[in-house]
Amino acid sequence: NFLDKCPVSVENLTVELLREHLGGLGDKSPTTRARHISSLKKFLDWCYKKDFIPDNPILKIEKETQKFALVPKRVERSEIKAVIDSIRPNNLKYKLIFTLMLETGLRIHEVLNLRYENIETDTRTVFVDSEFPRRIPLFSSESIDIFRVYAEKMNIKSGFIFKGDETQDKTLSYQALNKFWRKTCAKINADIKIHQIRDCYARELVERGLNISIISQMMGHKNLQTTVKYL
């Protein structure tokens, strides 16, 4: 991607051209931007070791790239709620998924793999049985209320909550979920990426005054530095 867009050969690459390329990644998610930068740095390291370039220009702007990769665009809860509220009542599945994401900060694959047994309605708690197992308390009852209605309507008493095909024991795909989210945002002219729901939740935990280590646990972060970007 970089070589296709770069107007000069790699040996003539300048810091200014590199900075311009990285600036063009602004519409990508933080994870995608970080992956682009990491790959580019390794490639330029290889070029330097093979004497194709006199030095690695990305090292000259490394602090800039670290900040660029780690700081997500801020989206307010009210903006996300406006998108969720615009979902038609008969689309309870999607309304529940996005409400849960906003109230728990779950990763997309985590929410899609939730089972009926993971939602503890009495204690208003969601148990995440994934690579980062954790129990998340809900600060409101909204998703629990929607869950009760949805489970009763779909006659769900066990197993996966969000099936792609109700006749199969297979979860809804990321592609289908993201497509629905983008179409819903477009209808109300909202510019919100699906990953920003999780970012919003993390910032709310910070604003509530929770300890950074507790926030890290609730987010399921492997490294505390991942959580620090929300401070």
XYZ file of C-alpha atoms in Angstrom:
231
model
C 0.000 0.000 0.000
C 2.802 2.394 0.892
C 4.861 1.652 -2.238
C 1.815 2.039 -4.480
C 1.096 5.514 -3.129
C 4.670 6.766 -2.615
C 5.551 9.299 -5.375
C 9.300 8.513 -5.190
C 11.426 5.375 -4.963
C 12.234 4.148 -1.477
C 15.853 5.348 -1.615
C 14.573 8.904 -2.131
C 12.035 8.776 0.655
C 12.019 11.830 2.927
C 10.613 12.435 6.403
C 8.076 14.863 4.897
C 6.749 12.285 2.420
C 6.559 9.658 5.173
C 4.688 12.028 7.465
C 2.247 12.805 4.635
C 1.618 9.084 4.051
C 0.946 8.430 7.739
C -1.406 11.413 7.861
C -3.497 9.714 5.204
C -4.284 6.881 7.598
C -6.465 9.090 9.773
C -9.692 7.348 8.796
C -8.412 3.949 9.924
C -9.001 2.414 13.353
C -6.201 2.779 15.957
C -5.368 -0.922 15.611
C -5.157 -0.717 11.819
C -2.994 2.426 11.967
C -0.646 0.783 14.451
C -0.357 -2.278 12.194
C 0.432 -0.085 9.159
C 3.129 1.785 11.079
C 4.669 -1.385 12.541
C 4.828 -3.054 9.121
C 6.300 0.051 7.514
C 8.939 0.380 10.226
C 10.024 -3.248 9.778
C 10.155 -2.816 6.000
C 12.305 0.313 6.252
C 14.544 -1.414 8.807
C 15.086 -4.177 6.256
C 15.848 -1.600 3.539
C 18.415 0.048 5.811
C 20.120 -3.256 6.662
C 20.330 -4.087 2.933
C 21.838 -0.623 2.211
C 18.901 0.466 0.041
C 18.475 3.596 2.174
C 21.039 5.574 4.244
C 18.835 5.540 7.365
C 15.302 4.724 8.514
C 13.286 7.981 8.318
C 10.467 6.608 10.471
C 12.813 6.677 13.484
C 12.966 10.464 13.161
C 9.219 10.746 13.725
C 8.773 7.720 16.011
C 7.212 9.738 18.836
C 4.727 11.199 16.371
C 3.789 7.753 15.028
C 3.336 6.335 18.529
C 0.909 9.131 19.394
C -0.787 8.837 16.017
C -1.321 5.105 16.465
C -2.549 5.186 20.026
C -4.980 8.101 20.301
C -8.474 7.145 19.090
C -10.875 9.788 17.804
C -13.310 10.751 20.536
C -16.988 9.945 20.020
C -19.579 10.877 22.631
C -22.093 8.398 24.084
C -24.954 10.588 22.856
C -23.738 10.183 19.252
C -23.610 6.386 19.565
C -26.991 6.312 21.332
C -28.511 8.293 18.466
C -27.431 5.546 16.054
C -28.727 2.755 18.320
C -32.034 4.558 18.916
C -32.551 4.853 15.159
C -32.603 1.054 14.789
C -36.130 -0.177 14.132
C -37.865 -2.002 17.030
C -38.131 -5.202 14.996
C -34.320 -5.365 14.780
C -33.945 -6.310 18.442
C -30.868 -8.455 17.748
C -28.805 -5.518 16.508
C -30.166 -3.095 19.075
C -29.147 -5.519 21.831
C -25.670 -6.118 20.386
C -24.778 -2.446 20.134
C -26.320 -1.605 23.508
C -24.285 -4.377 25.121
C -21.130 -3.105 23.424
C -21.789 0.397 24.738
C -22.507 -0.849 28.274
C -19.684 -3.417 28.511
C -16.937 -2.341 26.091
C -16.786 -5.862 24.667
C -14.741 -6.598 21.575
C -16.863 -7.483 18.554
C -15.947 -11.171 18.586
C -16.643 -11.288 22.326
C -20.173 -9.917 22.048
C -20.967 -12.111 19.037
C -19.914 -15.222 20.980
C -21.972 -14.457 24.078
C -24.135 -17.323 25.257
C -27.413 -17.165 27.139
C -25.607 -18.380 30.244
C -23.184 -15.414 30.111
C -25.908 -12.852 30.855
C -26.660 -12.783 34.585
C -29.887 -10.793 34.721
C -30.339 -10.879 38.507
C -26.949 -9.299 39.213
C -26.869 -7.271 35.968
C -23.520 -8.794 35.093
C -21.996 -10.100 31.876
C -19.451 -12.910 32.060
C -16.972 -12.883 29.181
C -15.581 -16.355 28.509
C -12.821 -15.521 26.040
C -9.040 -15.175 25.883
C -9.445 -12.543 28.609
C -12.135 -13.977 30.957
C -13.797 -11.345 33.129
C -17.071 -10.387 34.777
C -18.427 -6.960 33.828
C -21.047 -5.163 35.957
C -23.608 -3.084 34.051
C -24.147 0.506 35.151
C -27.692 0.524 33.752
C -30.412 -2.055 33.101
C -31.072 -1.066 29.466
C -29.306 -3.998 27.807
C -30.760 -6.427 30.376
C -34.276 -5.173 29.605
C -33.713 -5.590 25.856
C -32.150 -9.019 26.421
C -35.197 -10.290 28.331
C -37.549 -9.206 25.534
C -35.267 -10.567 22.799
C -34.696 -13.938 24.515
C -38.426 -14.407 25.066
C -39.320 -13.403 21.511
C -36.681 -15.703 19.967
C -37.288 -18.452 22.558
C -33.609 -18.507 23.529
C -32.926 -20.444 26.719
C -29.357 -21.608 26.122
C -26.468 -21.429 23.659
C -25.415 -18.564 21.404
C -27.544 -15.449 21.663
C -26.680 -13.929 18.291
C -26.956 -16.519 15.547
C -26.339 -15.704 11.911
C -28.923 -18.267 10.880
C -31.550 -19.172 13.446
C -31.627 -22.758 12.120
C -27.906 -23.286 12.780
C -25.701 -23.080 15.852
C -23.488 -20.465 14.194
C -22.891 -16.915 15.391
C -23.565 -13.760 13.406
C -20.494 -12.741 11.372
C -18.412 -9.625 11.916
C -18.999 -8.646 8.287
C -22.791 -8.730 8.702
C -22.639 -6.744 11.938
C -20.295 -4.088 10.569
C -22.379 -3.750 7.381
C -25.533 -3.159 9.446
C -23.737 -0.596 11.625
C -22.391 1.337 8.626
C -25.802 1.389 6.917
C -27.497 2.579 10.118
C -24.909 5.338 10.604
C -25.334 6.447 7.000
C -29.093 6.836 7.441
C -28.629 9.499 10.119
C -25.385 10.922 8.677
C -23.263 9.715 11.603
C -19.537 9.221 11.065
C -18.814 6.572 13.695
C -16.736 3.415 13.266
C -17.933 0.331 15.100
C -14.720 0.069 17.161
C -15.390 3.545 18.591
C -18.193 2.099 20.731
C -15.539 0.296 22.780
C -13.387 3.440 22.913
C -16.343 5.421 24.282
C -16.897 2.854 27.037
C -13.238 2.998 28.089
C -13.319 6.784 28.361
C -16.481 6.617 30.458
C -14.689 4.337 32.926
C -11.871 6.881 33.157
C -14.368 9.707 33.733
C -16.034 7.671 36.482
C -12.704 7.771 38.309
C -11.953 4.043 38.256
C -8.398 2.915 38.901
C -6.441 2.325 35.688
C -5.696 -1.288 36.632
C -9.421 -1.991 37.149
C -10.229 -0.372 33.792
C -7.560 -2.540 32.171
C -9.151 -5.680 33.648
C -12.663 -4.666 32.578
C -11.442 -3.937 29.040
C -9.584 -7.238 28.875
C -6.280 -5.562 28.015
C -3.201 -7.748 28.107
C -0.896 -4.754 28.607
C -1.585 -1.791 30.901
C -0.040 0.531 28.297
C -2.981 -0.229 26.025
C -5.282 1.255 28.671
C -3.129 4.331 29.303
C -4.039 5.790 25.891
C -7.516 6.613 27.250
C -6.206 8.828 30.058
